[in-house]
Amino acid sequence: IFSFLKNITGQRELSAETLDPVLATMKEHLINKNVASEIAEHLCQSVRSSLMGKKLGGFERVSTAVKNSMETALKRILTPKTSLDILRDIEQTRAEGRPYVISFIGVNGVGKSTNLSKVCFWLLQNNCKVLIAACDTFRSGAVEQLRVHARNLRALQTSGGGVVELFERGYGKDSAGIAKDAISYATANRFDVVLIDTAGRMQDNEPLMRALAKLVSVNNPDKIIFVGEALVGNEAVDQLTKFNQALKDFSGLQNPRHIDGMILTKFDTIDDKVGAALSMTYITGQPIYFVGTGQTYTDLKNLRVSHVVHSLLQN
Amino acid sequence: MVLADLGRKINTALVDLTKAPVVDEKVLDALLRDICAALLASDVNVMLVQRLRNNVKKSVNLNELGGGANRKRVIQKAVMDQLYELVDPGVQPYKPIKHKANVFMMVGLQGAGKTTTCTKLASFYQRKGWKTALVCADTFRAGAFDQLKQNATKAKIPYYGSYTETDPVAIAQEGVDKFKADKFEIIIVDTSGRHKQEAELFEEMKQISAAVEPDSTIFVMDGTIGQAADGQARAFKEAANFGSIIMTKMDGHAKGGGAISAVAATDSPIVFIGTGEHLHDLDRFEPKSFVRKMLGMGDMSDLVEK
Ligand SMILES: Nc1nc2c(ncn2[C@@H]2O[C@H](COP(=O)(O)OP(=O)(O)OP(=O)(O)O)[C@@H](O)[C@H]2O)c(=O)[nH]1
Ligand SMILES: Nc1nc2c(ncn2[C@@H]2O[C@H](COP(=O)(O)OP(=O)(O)OP(=O)(O)O)[C@@H](O)[C@H]2O)c(=O)[nH]1
Ligand SMILES: [Mg+2]
Ligand SMILES: [Mg+2]
């Protein structure tokens, strides 16, 4: 009797036969949660490698072993390797007598201008003197959009030391040049931060990607923040890969820049299909600095890794 | 690059199929696996992909496949037919009627491309001789009226909006009434971006619709959208009962699978695709080339649908 029981509950070794069907289900599950399919594939392969040949104990199910291994992998990928303490960085540059420069880049319509304004609101709450540089000189209404935000933000500063101003040169002019002038103006007038808004652009549009690389190489911002929306599917991979590639290839620099971190927007529009957060961090290895959770100034939160992992794994 | 590889893989698999002495379940499954991978990588909804695979298997009789090139054609056709069925719901979009006011209302998620598409569509009709106008009923977004105003001015299309009115229903109503009185034939109403999770915004959309009574409500979708497409499309369909879809930002790398999901979920046809930020970047939707691009088969002259 004991040997019979031992066969059922004894140590079972994980093999391709037992693992592969479970992993196939897990892969489809992740894709359904809006994880890019090639990333879901890599993750499942990685879990497969780590579990192959391992022994399952007692009544442990294969699906549980896979889920646990995946959970560990997801946590590792989503947890930032570097922390961003913008306020401390700003103190640093203030001491050096120059403004801290952040540029917001990304494809069309993701929420760059709106989330730049949210970041501005947060900085103002922390008594910073902020200059918004209107470097989208192409899209209709881009300058007016920032003008309205600057006005709103100013009206919201009833107390404290926060100051906000818009630096704009209308439409048609060279963005890299306007950014340069904005930074000079900010330096001369002792601004703490310059937030550079840029025009949305597709990752394959070479002239526009060259223009962006030029803005970056001419002005060397302290932080290059890629703004990506949580709604995006597999394109997240191509966007990030090509934006980084363009910053490298078109920079004309010995040590080209790359994306330093990201803002994930429209997190309030996806329910539990949070996969884009994973795709973006997996591809870049960079942290998600903020999450956009709505259309007003306070809708800017920090990424909650355990919440994202839970949403990804739940049914 | 994933999709070109998949396209090559699919073609290789199809060629292998041609050469295989016997086409059995395993060979077919392998081919379908590659095709389904292409569809998932193109953002087609997971459930739809499953359904497609099952439908193809059902429709292909392995015993009657015959030999060589013919079997490849049969299977290819089975897959393409399923895909065409997904992108073509067999429903005709609204056709505007001359000498009467045709009201169009644009709805969709934030940043999808509604405002840009409004002017493109208006210009499209104007160039065809329709008396066309634009109404900006987005009272929420900073600079929304300026955006539409600048676009409309460049395109020489009359527009209506307000810097001060905060009620989008009121503006929509006023604008449509005014252009109706002036005998405009195409009146396109732009609305603010919204999402299903915000019930108030959906309620507002219903109110705007009730006020202007659109002849055609168009759902504007971003071509890069992923698995959230199905849920949002269904919700918009239920609330706004849109009759057709315009897919934007198709000028780049995106395959637009999310839009397929929206078509299948709502039985609404895609009428146009946006292919850039400029006025003329609006193309009629072509189901065949759309499906080919999705399968990474763009440059395969080999592809024959008989
Ligand atoms: N629901 C929701 N909407 C958002 C969020 N962030 C931005 N938006 C909305 O998305 C739309 C586009 O925002 P913008 O800031 O204009 O996007 P952008 O990237 O600057 O666009 P372009 O400059 O044209 O490329 C607006 O309607 C915003 O209100 C968010 O976190 N949640
Ligand atoms: N490349 C490209 N960009 C597009 C296309 N359609 C729209 N855009 C861009 O996408 C961004 C968002 O477009 P909008 O028209 O402001 O989007 P919207 O849906 O009105 O945004 P909200 O009103 O905030 O919801 C802008 O930068 C547009 O220029 C397209 O077909 N191709
Ligand atoms: Mg912008
Ligand atoms: Mg708009």
XYZ file of C-alpha atoms and ligand atoms in Angstrom:
687
model
C 0.000 0.000 0.000
C 2.755 2.430 0.893
C 4.581 2.012 -2.382
C 1.313 2.582 -4.241
C 0.753 5.832 -2.372
C 4.347 6.804 -2.949
C 3.853 6.508 -6.713
C 0.984 8.960 -6.587
C 2.366 11.426 -4.115
C 6.042 10.811 -4.578
C 8.479 13.037 -6.368
C 7.479 13.651 -9.981
C 10.018 15.105 -12.342
C 8.924 17.948 -14.588
C 9.350 17.048 -18.226
C 8.457 18.535 -21.570
C 5.391 16.336 -21.583
C 4.066 17.743 -18.331
C 5.295 21.301 -18.739
C 4.541 22.179 -22.349
C 0.744 22.052 -22.251
C 0.695 24.139 -19.074
C 3.126 26.647 -20.572
C 1.045 26.905 -23.730
C -1.951 27.867 -21.605
C 0.161 30.342 -19.626
C 1.462 31.923 -22.837
C -2.015 32.428 -24.207
C -3.142 33.766 -20.839
C -0.387 36.397 -20.870
C -1.114 37.398 -24.460
C -4.756 37.818 -23.510
C -3.577 40.208 -20.788
C -1.916 42.280 -23.518
C 1.651 41.109 -23.040
C 3.451 41.260 -26.417
C 3.446 37.763 -27.909
C 7.215 37.465 -28.363
C 7.713 38.482 -24.735
C 5.120 35.982 -23.532
C 7.063 33.393 -25.516
C 10.441 34.373 -23.998
C 9.017 34.340 -20.505
C 7.491 30.905 -20.942
C 10.762 29.580 -22.353
C 12.583 31.033 -19.391
C 10.165 29.404 -16.933
C 10.492 26.156 -18.869
C 14.280 26.229 -18.520
C 14.130 26.917 -14.826
C 11.583 24.163 -14.133
C 12.766 21.423 -16.506
C 13.958 18.411 -14.596
C 12.879 19.798 -11.238
C 10.954 17.567 -8.926
C 7.442 18.401 -7.819
C 6.744 17.656 -4.219
C 3.726 16.051 -2.631
C 0.463 17.164 -4.192
C 1.907 20.198 -5.922
C 0.348 20.710 -9.328
C 2.344 21.510 -12.428
C 0.226 24.596 -13.045
C 1.070 25.918 -9.589
C 4.778 25.395 -10.125
C 4.564 27.243 -13.436
C 2.534 30.069 -11.926
C 4.955 30.511 -9.043
C 7.965 30.503 -11.317
C 6.277 33.021 -13.601
C 5.371 35.221 -10.655
C 9.010 35.357 -9.606
C 10.103 36.243 -13.134
C 7.462 38.964 -13.492
C 8.361 40.564 -10.167
C 11.991 40.612 -11.152
C 11.329 42.253 -14.510
C 8.902 44.855 -13.203
C 10.897 45.894 -10.138
C 13.061 48.891 -11.042
C 16.812 48.337 -10.918
C 17.444 52.039 -10.459
C 15.299 54.297 -8.389
C 14.289 57.699 -9.565
C 14.325 60.443 -7.030
C 13.694 63.410 -9.268
C 13.438 65.834 -6.379
C 16.865 64.832 -5.121
C 18.293 65.088 -8.637
C 16.788 68.560 -8.928
C 18.436 69.653 -5.671
C 21.688 68.466 -7.175
C 21.385 70.494 -10.374
C 20.090 73.484 -8.434
C 23.321 73.378 -6.468
C 25.187 73.286 -9.778
C 23.346 76.409 -10.899
C 21.469 74.849 -13.772
C 17.963 73.554 -14.461
C 17.093 69.836 -14.527
C 15.912 69.010 -18.037
C 13.378 66.290 -18.805
C 12.182 65.472 -22.332
C 8.988 63.591 -23.098
C 9.037 61.484 -26.252
C 6.786 58.893 -27.863
C 4.402 58.083 -30.685
C 1.259 60.043 -31.527
C -1.560 60.505 -29.065
C -0.165 58.516 -26.118
C -0.437 61.340 -23.572
C 2.923 63.138 -23.619
C 1.577 66.687 -23.220
C -1.062 65.758 -20.665
C 1.281 63.710 -18.496
C 4.014 66.335 -18.774
C 1.447 68.676 -17.233
C 0.731 66.171 -14.469
C 4.458 65.920 -13.703
C 4.555 69.711 -13.657
C 1.700 69.776 -11.150
C 3.585 67.401 -8.885
C 6.765 69.470 -9.149
C 4.830 72.628 -8.321
C 3.407 70.911 -5.245
C 7.046 70.432 -4.293
C 7.757 74.124 -4.730
C 9.768 73.877 -7.907
C 10.128 76.615 -10.478
C 9.190 74.903 -13.749
C 9.563 75.969 -17.365
C 7.500 74.089 -19.928
C 9.135 74.146 -23.363
C 6.683 73.871 -26.257
C 8.802 71.891 -28.691
C 5.903 70.364 -30.637
C 5.919 72.947 -33.369
C 3.975 70.829 -35.798
C 0.613 69.613 -34.558
C -2.410 71.913 -34.654
C -3.263 73.276 -31.254
C -0.132 71.844 -29.599
C 1.033 75.204 -28.267
C -2.434 76.296 -27.184
C -2.876 72.989 -25.369
C 0.190 73.713 -23.232
C -0.840 77.325 -22.817
C -4.104 76.186 -21.253
C -2.318 73.721 -18.979
C 0.233 76.324 -17.850
C -2.612 78.723 -17.085
C -4.556 76.074 -15.171
C -1.481 75.018 -13.209
C -0.679 78.586 -12.310
C -4.236 79.114 -11.082
C -3.918 76.018 -8.888
C -0.816 77.397 -7.150
C -2.465 79.435 -4.443
C 0.203 78.785 -1.862
C 3.743 77.494 -1.770
C 6.719 78.392 -3.892
C 5.744 76.631 -7.112
C 6.124 78.712 -10.265
C 5.281 77.677 -13.811
C 5.895 79.412 -17.108
C 5.468 78.398 -20.727
C 8.314 78.925 -23.198
C 6.994 78.839 -26.760
C 7.954 80.042 -30.199
C 4.760 79.078 -32.065
C 4.723 76.696 -35.009
C 7.110 75.739 -37.769
C 10.430 76.403 -36.097
C 13.187 73.923 -35.296
C 12.416 72.074 -32.071
C 16.050 71.490 -31.094
C 16.665 75.242 -31.300
C 13.621 76.114 -29.219
C 14.671 73.591 -26.571
C 18.113 75.161 -26.507
C 16.684 78.656 -26.073
C 14.301 77.419 -23.399
C 17.159 75.924 -21.400
C 19.187 79.128 -21.719
C 16.202 81.135 -20.573
C 15.639 78.735 -17.680
C 19.284 78.940 -16.647
C 19.340 82.739 -16.777
C 16.131 82.940 -14.765
C 16.991 80.241 -12.244
C 14.306 77.731 -13.109
C 14.653 74.384 -11.310
C 13.207 72.242 -14.082
C 12.615 72.384 -17.826
C 9.973 70.009 -19.166
C 10.355 69.559 -22.918
C 7.216 68.539 -24.808
C 7.897 66.991 -28.204
C 5.674 66.100 -31.154
C 4.343 62.575 -31.421
C 6.043 60.570 -34.145
C 5.989 57.020 -35.545
C 9.083 54.978 -34.845
C 9.700 54.298 -38.542
C 9.454 57.884 -39.668
C 13.133 58.534 -40.314
C 13.104 62.316 -40.768
C 11.098 62.739 -37.566
C 13.268 60.297 -35.643
C 16.379 62.132 -36.861
C 14.885 65.403 -35.671
C 14.257 63.881 -32.266
C 17.782 62.495 -32.036
C 19.052 65.973 -32.880
C 16.986 67.600 -30.131
C 18.477 65.103 -27.689
C 22.083 65.405 -28.835
C 22.020 69.216 -29.012
C 20.425 69.633 -25.587
C 21.502 66.552 -23.649
C 18.520 66.426 -21.278
C 19.019 64.956 -17.821
C 16.221 62.471 -18.419
C 14.691 61.097 -21.605
C 11.264 59.776 -20.720
C 9.385 57.599 -23.200
C 5.636 57.977 -22.833
C 3.725 54.829 -23.777
C 0.056 54.006 -23.416
C -1.214 50.890 -21.656
C -3.572 50.252 -24.581
C -0.760 49.505 -26.993
C -0.335 45.902 -28.080
C 2.668 44.291 -29.736
C 3.726 47.637 -31.155
C 5.202 48.511 -27.757
C 8.178 46.328 -28.600
C 8.793 47.906 -31.991
C 8.291 51.433 -30.682
C 10.792 51.147 -27.863
C 13.345 49.223 -29.895
C 13.282 51.723 -32.733
C 13.201 54.823 -30.575
C 16.329 53.615 -28.800
C 17.903 52.612 -32.087
C 17.212 56.033 -33.573
C 18.609 57.849 -30.560
C 21.743 55.778 -31.029
C 22.092 55.796 -34.829
C 21.088 59.387 -35.538
C 22.821 61.040 -32.599
C 26.214 61.624 -34.191
C 27.652 61.113 -30.729
C 30.356 58.857 -29.344
C 28.200 58.045 -26.348
C 24.642 58.255 -27.547
C 21.744 58.534 -25.171
C 18.917 56.085 -24.727
C 15.530 56.059 -23.023
C 16.105 56.521 -19.281
C 12.653 55.621 -18.091
C 8.990 55.556 -19.011
C 5.575 56.854 -18.167
C 2.768 54.377 -18.746
C -0.458 56.247 -19.522
C -4.173 55.419 -19.771
C -3.838 52.742 -17.113
C -7.472 53.496 -16.228
C -8.690 52.278 -19.637
C -7.468 48.677 -19.665
C -9.054 46.874 -16.655
C -6.678 43.995 -15.845
C -5.036 43.817 -19.266
C -1.874 45.351 -17.858
C 0.597 43.521 -20.118
C 2.050 46.650 -21.737
C 3.776 47.460 -18.439
C 5.607 44.162 -18.711
C 6.425 44.507 -22.415
C 7.881 47.971 -21.913
C 10.081 47.120 -18.930
C 11.185 43.827 -20.450
C 12.369 45.454 -23.684
C 14.144 48.446 -22.177
C 15.271 47.228 -18.771
C 14.349 50.731 -17.639
C 11.857 51.688 -14.932
C 8.332 52.981 -15.276
C 8.619 56.287 -13.405
C 4.921 57.068 -13.316
C 1.587 55.641 -14.323
C -1.122 57.870 -15.814
C -4.501 56.931 -14.380
C -6.776 59.588 -15.801
C -7.023 62.936 -17.521
C -6.613 65.367 -14.613
C -3.457 66.691 -12.930
C -3.603 64.367 -9.934
C -3.942 61.226 -12.068
C -0.263 60.372 -11.810
C 0.709 57.428 -9.627
C 3.663 55.165 -8.982
C 3.731 51.678 -10.460
C 2.568 49.047 -7.989
C 4.508 45.940 -8.991
C 2.489 43.491 -6.903
C -0.763 44.869 -8.328
C 0.472 44.453 -11.895
C 1.769 40.917 -11.226
C -1.505 39.972 -9.593
C -3.519 41.365 -12.529
C -1.340 39.475 -14.992
C -1.710 36.133 -13.267
C -5.337 36.266 -12.137
C -8.036 34.699 -14.277
C 11.644 41.694 -37.074
C 8.914 39.389 -35.920
C 6.305 39.664 -38.613
C 8.580 39.370 -41.637
C 9.984 36.219 -40.030
C 6.484 34.907 -39.474
C 5.520 35.692 -43.048
C 8.547 33.743 -44.233
C 7.737 30.944 -41.828
C 4.166 30.743 -43.047
C 5.301 30.656 -46.645
C 7.889 27.974 -45.884
C 5.241 25.963 -44.076
C 2.917 26.314 -47.045
C 5.665 25.190 -49.418
C 6.416 22.198 -47.165
C 2.746 21.411 -47.283
C 2.918 21.305 -51.043
C 5.801 18.853 -50.921
C 4.581 16.623 -48.095
C 3.548 13.197 -49.328
C 0.590 13.206 -47.031
C -1.079 16.153 -45.413
C -2.200 15.000 -42.050
C -3.509 16.584 -38.927
C 0.038 17.298 -37.693
C 1.145 19.193 -40.790
C -2.025 21.246 -40.847
C -1.694 21.970 -37.143
C 1.875 23.160 -37.601
C 0.830 25.534 -40.352
C -2.094 26.833 -38.344
C 0.168 27.376 -35.352
C 2.385 29.664 -37.404
C -0.566 31.544 -38.836
C -2.105 31.994 -35.411
C 1.212 33.246 -34.056
C 1.215 35.883 -36.819
C -2.290 36.943 -35.930
C -1.514 37.211 -32.204
C 1.625 39.199 -32.951
C -0.641 41.514 -34.946
C -2.876 42.101 -31.917
C -5.859 40.040 -33.034
C -8.008 39.064 -30.060
C -7.003 35.740 -28.480
C -10.522 34.255 -28.650
C -10.884 35.201 -32.311
C -7.623 33.497 -33.188
C -8.815 30.307 -31.496
C -12.092 30.511 -33.360
C -10.316 31.022 -36.656
C -8.091 28.012 -36.136
C -11.095 25.824 -35.321
C -13.066 27.094 -38.300
C -10.215 26.432 -40.716
C -9.778 22.911 -39.387
C -13.472 22.292 -39.779
C -13.568 23.630 -43.309
C -10.560 21.729 -44.670
C -11.277 18.131 -45.540
C -7.862 16.462 -45.326
C -9.013 13.446 -47.271
C -10.124 15.441 -50.265
C -7.050 17.627 -50.412
C -5.401 16.062 -53.378
C -1.811 16.739 -54.174
C 0.811 19.383 -54.564
C 0.012 22.984 -55.219
C -3.681 22.445 -54.913
C -3.620 21.524 -51.251
C -1.635 24.631 -50.477
C -4.198 26.722 -52.316
C -7.077 25.082 -50.524
C -5.645 25.682 -47.082
C -4.476 29.180 -47.915
C -7.926 29.970 -49.213
C -9.534 28.533 -46.084
C -7.407 30.811 -43.917
C -7.877 33.893 -46.072
C -11.631 33.304 -46.234
C -11.818 33.180 -42.449
C -9.804 36.368 -42.187
C -11.849 38.197 -44.805
C -14.935 37.166 -42.924
C -13.445 38.726 -39.818
C -12.704 42.043 -41.501
C -15.817 42.166 -43.602
C -18.992 41.867 -41.576
C -21.141 42.034 -44.702
C -22.707 45.238 -43.496
C -22.716 48.304 -45.731
C -21.628 51.566 -44.122
C -23.863 54.625 -44.242
C -24.040 56.346 -47.624
C -24.697 60.095 -47.357
C -27.636 61.456 -49.343
C -27.258 64.529 -51.484
C -29.214 67.725 -50.775
C -29.972 66.798 -47.226
C -28.033 67.182 -43.982
C -25.993 64.089 -43.157
C -24.721 64.229 -39.589
C -21.595 62.271 -38.679
C -20.439 61.827 -35.080
C -16.899 60.694 -34.222
C -16.330 58.759 -31.013
C -13.443 56.800 -29.540
C -10.757 56.368 -26.898
C -8.463 59.196 -25.863
C -5.792 60.034 -28.426
C -7.123 57.654 -31.100
C -7.082 60.330 -33.814
C -10.677 61.596 -33.853
C -9.981 65.296 -34.284
C -7.381 64.729 -36.999
C -9.644 62.268 -38.795
C -12.637 64.634 -38.639
C -10.914 67.143 -40.866
C -9.533 64.458 -43.176
C -13.028 63.076 -43.645
C -14.531 66.526 -44.126
C -11.920 67.331 -46.760
C -12.613 64.001 -48.468
C -16.270 64.869 -48.895
C -15.612 68.488 -49.767
C -13.309 67.439 -52.600
C -16.143 65.316 -53.923
C -18.408 68.327 -54.056
C -20.324 68.010 -50.794
C -21.061 71.119 -48.726
C -19.152 70.135 -45.578
C -18.715 71.562 -42.070
C -17.081 70.660 -38.763
C -18.410 70.993 -35.206
C -16.061 70.890 -32.228
C -18.041 69.369 -29.371
C -14.944 68.630 -27.268
C -15.205 71.073 -24.390
C -12.852 69.162 -22.139
C -9.466 68.807 -23.770
C -7.046 71.721 -23.487
C -6.731 73.387 -26.889
C -9.298 71.109 -28.555
C -11.095 73.949 -30.309
C -7.799 75.503 -31.430
C -6.721 72.156 -32.847
C -9.886 71.725 -34.885
C -9.972 75.401 -35.855
C -6.398 75.294 -37.201
C -7.044 72.080 -39.114
C -10.336 73.328 -40.556
C -8.846 76.654 -41.546
C -5.984 74.957 -43.382
C -8.502 72.759 -45.187
C -10.846 75.681 -45.861
C -13.775 73.993 -44.166
C -16.346 75.961 -42.141
C -16.340 75.108 -38.453
C -18.229 75.795 -35.237
C -17.050 75.681 -31.650
C -16.595 77.711 -28.496
C -13.824 78.717 -26.098
C -16.302 79.321 -23.299
C -19.221 76.910 -23.553
C -18.555 73.947 -21.271
C -21.528 71.799 -22.258
C -20.633 69.570 -25.207
C -24.293 68.694 -25.813
C -25.170 72.369 -26.210
C -22.343 73.067 -28.665
C -23.058 69.953 -30.692
C -26.706 70.953 -30.924
C -25.987 74.577 -31.824
C -23.400 73.647 -34.422
C -25.528 71.052 -36.140
C -28.608 73.314 -36.112
C -26.656 76.188 -37.571
C -25.145 74.130 -40.388
C -28.480 72.468 -41.102
C -30.088 75.902 -41.426
C -27.316 76.851 -43.859
C -28.077 73.755 -45.935
C -24.835 71.920 -45.300
C -24.823 68.338 -46.567
C -22.077 66.803 -44.434
C -21.800 67.913 -40.803
C -19.069 66.163 -38.821
C -19.178 66.386 -35.027
C -15.913 65.840 -33.110
C -16.261 64.621 -29.516
C -13.773 64.216 -26.680
C -11.929 60.996 -26.015
C -13.536 58.681 -23.498
C -13.306 55.132 -22.159
C -15.853 52.569 -20.960
C -14.624 52.685 -17.382
C -15.879 56.263 -17.002
C -19.690 55.892 -16.936
C -20.315 59.644 -16.891
C -18.398 60.116 -20.113
C -20.425 57.387 -21.789
C -23.603 58.987 -20.555
C -22.434 62.279 -22.055
C -21.774 60.546 -25.370
C -25.347 59.213 -25.371
C -26.664 62.707 -24.685
C -24.687 64.224 -27.548
C -25.985 61.512 -29.824
C -29.566 62.071 -28.698
C -29.206 65.775 -29.357
C -27.715 65.654 -32.855
C -29.248 62.390 -34.064
C -26.308 61.339 -36.249
C -26.945 59.512 -39.502
C -23.585 57.861 -39.011
C -21.563 57.398 -35.839
C -17.978 56.420 -36.534
C -15.701 54.669 -34.029
C -12.126 55.905 -34.459
C -9.530 53.343 -33.390
C -5.780 53.505 -33.035
C -4.116 50.845 -35.213
C -1.662 50.021 -32.428
C -4.283 48.967 -29.888
C -3.823 45.554 -28.287
C -6.119 43.146 -26.453
C -8.230 45.906 -24.886
C -9.817 46.560 -28.296
C -12.618 44.026 -28.009
C -13.925 45.236 -24.639
C -13.835 48.924 -25.513
C -15.377 48.385 -28.965
C -18.283 46.417 -27.534
C -18.932 49.078 -24.903
C -18.855 51.894 -27.454
C -21.143 49.912 -29.751
C -23.647 49.395 -26.997
C -23.598 53.020 -25.892
C -23.204 54.858 -29.201
C -24.288 52.243 -31.731
C -21.590 53.217 -34.190
C -22.074 52.048 -37.764
C -18.496 51.999 -38.994
C -14.869 52.147 -37.967
C -11.888 54.235 -39.042
C -8.496 52.836 -38.109
C -5.733 55.381 -37.657
C -1.937 55.381 -37.556
C -1.639 52.622 -40.129
C 1.214 54.434 -41.872
C 3.826 52.682 -39.832
C 4.551 49.264 -38.505
C 1.227 48.431 -36.859
C -0.786 45.584 -38.363
C -4.116 46.707 -36.938
C -5.267 43.413 -35.455
C -7.124 45.251 -32.714
C -9.372 46.717 -35.363
C -10.232 43.269 -36.673
C -11.301 42.383 -33.191
C -13.527 45.459 -33.099
C -15.123 44.584 -36.436
C -15.817 41.025 -35.357
C -17.156 42.107 -31.984
C -19.542 44.725 -33.359
C -20.358 43.750 -36.957
C -19.257 47.172 -38.151
C -17.122 47.632 -41.262
C -13.854 49.526 -41.423
C -14.419 52.326 -43.928
C -11.135 54.187 -43.961
C -7.648 53.954 -42.581
C -5.586 56.914 -41.469
C -2.121 56.849 -42.988
C -0.499 59.985 -41.637
C -0.938 63.328 -39.931
C -1.756 65.361 -43.018
C -5.065 66.245 -44.584
C -4.986 63.750 -47.445
C -3.714 60.817 -45.377
C -7.010 58.953 -45.475
C -7.322 55.810 -47.578
C -10.284 53.634 -48.349
C -10.034 50.362 -46.440
C -8.853 47.468 -48.614
C -9.562 44.143 -46.871
C -7.296 42.037 -49.080
C -4.101 44.069 -48.715
C -4.880 44.567 -45.023
C -5.020 40.804 -44.429
C -1.876 40.204 -46.488
C 0.070 42.795 -44.503
C -1.134 41.175 -41.314
C 0.209 37.778 -42.327
C 3.496 39.333 -43.364
C 2.732 38.252 -46.902
C 3.004 41.689 -48.431
C 5.654 40.861 -50.984
C 4.616 37.311 -51.756
C 3.438 37.284 -55.326
C 2.937 33.602 -54.647
C -0.291 34.332 -52.859
C -3.194 33.340 -54.994
C -6.825 33.392 -54.041
C -8.818 31.430 -56.569
N -7.948 58.079 -19.620
C -6.756 58.647 -19.733
N -6.536 59.521 -20.726
C -5.318 60.091 -20.802
C -4.271 59.769 -19.915
N -3.184 60.507 -20.265
C -3.555 61.256 -21.327
N -4.842 61.006 -21.658
C -5.625 61.578 -22.742
O -5.087 61.152 -23.981
C -5.345 62.144 -24.976
C -4.053 62.494 -25.680
O -3.217 63.185 -24.768
P -2.032 64.154 -25.251
O -1.320 64.581 -24.011
O -2.532 65.205 -26.157
O -1.152 63.116 -26.072
P 0.196 63.433 -26.845
O 1.067 62.237 -26.722
O 0.798 64.704 -26.370
O -0.334 63.570 -28.342
P 0.469 64.149 -29.597
O 1.257 65.313 -29.127
O -0.570 64.513 -30.590
O 1.334 63.037 -30.076
C -5.976 63.321 -24.258
O -7.367 63.248 -24.428
C -5.616 63.089 -22.804
O -6.521 63.660 -21.907
C -4.521 58.809 -18.881
O -3.670 58.452 -18.054
N -5.783 58.281 -18.841
N 1.075 59.038 -37.980
C -0.234 59.257 -37.816
N -0.630 60.051 -36.828
C -1.957 60.263 -36.680
C -2.933 59.668 -37.512
N -4.149 60.091 -37.099
C -3.939 60.924 -36.061
N -2.613 61.027 -35.808
C -1.930 61.770 -34.746
O -2.335 61.189 -33.513
C -2.322 62.202 -32.490
C -3.679 62.240 -31.822
O -4.632 62.704 -32.763
P -5.945 63.503 -32.315
O -6.706 63.753 -33.562
O -5.596 64.666 -31.462
O -6.659 62.379 -31.439
P -8.047 62.496 -30.687
O -8.723 61.178 -30.771
O -8.839 63.649 -31.195
O -7.578 62.759 -29.187
P -8.515 63.193 -27.968
O -9.433 64.242 -28.478
O -7.584 63.681 -26.929
O -9.225 61.952 -27.524
C -1.946 63.501 -33.200
O -0.553 63.684 -33.035
C -2.274 63.226 -34.644
O -1.506 64.007 -35.533
C -2.477 58.781 -38.558
O -3.242 58.195 -39.340
N -1.120 58.618 -38.663
Mg 1.325 66.420 -27.402
Mg -9.617 65.257 -30.190
